[in-house]
Amino acid sequence: MDRNEKDILLNQMWDIVLRETQVEDDSGCDWFTIGDNTYIGDTDCHVSSNKEVAELVNAINALEGQSGLKKVVHITPEYAILLDKKI
C-alpha cells in the first residue's frame, strides 16, 4: 500500500470513528481499547462500547504503528484486571 492509499484509508477510518464517538477534540492523546471499549489517553476517558469502533481503533493503531506515528495499544480485559484497571 503506498502512502497516499494509506492516508486515504486512515482518513476514512477516522471519519467513521469520530462520527460514531462524537469526539471533537482528543487533545492529541492516544486512542486505545480494552475489549470492546474505546478510551482516549486513560481509562477515565471512555468514549465507546461499540465493538466496531474498537476494531477500527485497533486497525488505525496498527496502520499508524507501522510507520511509527503512534503506539499500538490493545489491552485484553483479563490483562486489565491484572493491572487493577476498572473497565
PDB file of C-alpha atoms in Angstrom, residues 3-84:
ATOM      1  CA  ARG A   3       1.466   6.354   1.298  1.00  0.00           C
ATOM      2  CA  ASN A   4      -1.457   8.064  -0.489  1.00  0.00           C
ATOM      3  CA  GLU A   5      -3.682   4.979  -0.261  1.00  0.00           C
ATOM      4  CA  LYS A   6      -2.787   4.547   3.388  1.00  0.00           C
ATOM      5  CA  ASP A   7      -3.581   8.187   4.203  1.00  0.00           C
ATOM      6  CA  ILE A   8      -6.929   7.987   2.394  1.00  0.00           C
ATOM      7  CA  LEU A   9      -7.817   4.794   4.272  1.00  0.00           C
ATOM      8  CA  LEU A  10      -6.791   6.267   7.637  1.00  0.00           C
ATOM      9  CA  ASN A  11      -8.820   9.425   6.992  1.00  0.00           C
ATOM     10  CA  GLN A  12     -11.913   7.391   6.124  1.00  0.00           C
ATOM     11  CA  MET A  13     -11.490   5.231   9.229  1.00  0.00           C
ATOM     12  CA  TRP A  14     -11.005   8.290  11.478  1.00  0.00           C
ATOM     13  CA  ASP A  15     -14.109   9.916   9.959  1.00  0.00           C
ATOM     14  CA  ILE A  16     -16.180   6.888  10.997  1.00  0.00           C
ATOM     15  CA  VAL A  17     -14.661   6.674  14.495  1.00  0.00           C
ATOM     16  CA  LEU A  18     -15.133  10.382  15.176  1.00  0.00           C
ATOM     17  CA  ARG A  19     -18.691  10.343  13.835  1.00  0.00           C
ATOM     18  CA  GLU A  20     -19.654   7.333  15.963  1.00  0.00           C
ATOM     19  CA  THR A  21     -18.000   8.599  19.164  1.00  0.00           C
ATOM     20  CA  GLN A  22     -18.912  12.261  18.594  1.00  0.00           C
ATOM     21  CA  VAL A  23     -15.435  13.239  19.798  1.00  0.00           C
ATOM     22  CA  GLU A  24     -14.430  16.660  18.507  1.00  0.00           C
ATOM     23  CA  ASP A  25     -11.016  17.072  20.162  1.00  0.00           C
ATOM     24  CA  ASP A  26      -8.836  14.297  21.578  1.00  0.00           C
ATOM     25  CA  SER A  27      -6.086  16.744  22.686  1.00  0.00           C
ATOM     26  CA  GLY A  28      -3.557  14.667  20.774  1.00  0.00           C
ATOM     27  CA  CYS A  29      -3.929  11.704  23.138  1.00  0.00           C
ATOM     28  CA  ASP A  30      -3.600   8.098  22.013  1.00  0.00           C
ATOM     29  CA  TRP A  31      -6.760   6.079  21.486  1.00  0.00           C
ATOM     30  CA  PHE A  32      -6.746   2.527  22.838  1.00  0.00           C
ATOM     31  CA  THR A  33      -9.110  -0.348  23.510  1.00  0.00           C
ATOM     32  CA  ILE A  34      -9.817  -2.794  26.277  1.00  0.00           C
ATOM     33  CA  GLY A  35     -12.072  -5.490  24.905  1.00  0.00           C
ATOM     34  CA  ASP A  36     -14.884  -3.713  23.026  1.00  0.00           C
ATOM     35  CA  ASN A  37     -14.369  -0.458  24.942  1.00  0.00           C
ATOM     36  CA  THR A  38     -12.515   2.502  23.463  1.00  0.00           C
ATOM     37  CA  TYR A  39     -10.675   5.120  25.514  1.00  0.00           C
ATOM     38  CA  ILE A  40      -8.650   8.259  24.864  1.00  0.00           C
ATOM     39  CA  GLY A  41      -5.481   8.758  26.894  1.00  0.00           C
ATOM     40  CA  ASP A  42      -6.670   6.985  30.052  1.00  0.00           C
ATOM     41  CA  THR A  43      -9.399   4.633  31.218  1.00  0.00           C
ATOM     42  CA  ASP A  44     -11.110   7.662  32.779  1.00  0.00           C
ATOM     43  CA  CYS A  45     -11.965   8.870  29.259  1.00  0.00           C
ATOM     44  CA  HIS A  46     -14.280   6.149  27.918  1.00  0.00           C
ATOM     45  CA  VAL A  47     -15.718   7.119  24.523  1.00  0.00           C
ATOM     46  CA  SER A  48     -17.384   3.963  23.204  1.00  0.00           C
ATOM     47  CA  SER A  49     -18.554   0.435  23.985  1.00  0.00           C
ATOM     48  CA  ASN A  50     -19.171  -0.300  20.303  1.00  0.00           C
ATOM     49  CA  LYS A  51     -17.246  -3.354  19.089  1.00  0.00           C
ATOM     50  CA  GLU A  52     -16.908  -1.979  15.549  1.00  0.00           C
ATOM     51  CA  VAL A  53     -15.434   1.289  16.849  1.00  0.00           C
ATOM     52  CA  ALA A  54     -12.907  -0.681  18.923  1.00  0.00           C
ATOM     53  CA  GLU A  55     -11.965  -2.753  15.880  1.00  0.00           C
ATOM     54  CA  LEU A  56     -11.478   0.401  13.791  1.00  0.00           C
ATOM     55  CA  VAL A  57      -9.328   1.993  16.510  1.00  0.00           C
ATOM     56  CA  ASN A  58      -7.191  -1.159  16.673  1.00  0.00           C
ATOM     57  CA  ALA A  59      -6.826  -1.145  12.878  1.00  0.00           C
ATOM     58  CA  ILE A  60      -5.899   2.559  12.875  1.00  0.00           C
ATOM     59  CA  ASN A  61      -3.321   1.983  15.621  1.00  0.00           C
ATOM     60  CA  ALA A  62      -1.862  -0.946  13.688  1.00  0.00           C
ATOM     61  CA  LEU A  63      -1.596   1.084  10.475  1.00  0.00           C
ATOM     62  CA  GLU A  64      -0.146   4.112  12.233  1.00  0.00           C
ATOM     63  CA  GLY A  65       2.144   1.956  14.362  1.00  0.00           C
ATOM     64  CA  GLN A  66       3.765   0.518  11.259  1.00  0.00           C
ATOM     65  CA  SER A  67       5.016   3.970  10.346  1.00  0.00           C
ATOM     66  CA  GLY A  68       5.994   4.800  13.931  1.00  0.00           C
ATOM     67  CA  LEU A  69       3.369   7.523  14.324  1.00  0.00           C
ATOM     68  CA  LYS A  70       1.660   6.058  17.379  1.00  0.00           C
ATOM     69  CA  LYS A  71       1.954   3.210  19.812  1.00  0.00           C
ATOM     70  CA  VAL A  72      -0.211   0.166  19.225  1.00  0.00           C
ATOM     71  CA  VAL A  73      -2.238  -0.238  22.386  1.00  0.00           C
ATOM     72  CA  HIS A  74      -4.762  -3.014  22.936  1.00  0.00           C
ATOM     73  CA  ILE A  75      -5.331  -4.477  26.380  1.00  0.00           C
ATOM     74  CA  THR A  76      -7.429  -7.560  26.938  1.00  0.00           C
ATOM     75  CA  PRO A  77      -9.989  -7.432  29.765  1.00  0.00           C
ATOM     76  CA  GLU A  78      -8.079 -10.188  31.571  1.00  0.00           C
ATOM     77  CA  TYR A  79      -4.830  -8.198  31.495  1.00  0.00           C
ATOM     78  CA  ALA A  80      -6.642  -5.049  32.631  1.00  0.00           C
ATOM     79  CA  ILE A  81      -7.802  -6.940  35.725  1.00  0.00           C
ATOM     80  CA  LEU A  82      -4.173  -7.843  36.455  1.00  0.00           C
ATOM     81  CA  LEU A  83      -3.311  -4.145  36.164  1.00  0.00           C
ATOM     82  CA  ASP A  84      -6.154  -3.351  38.579  1.00  0.00           C
TER      83      ASP A  84
END
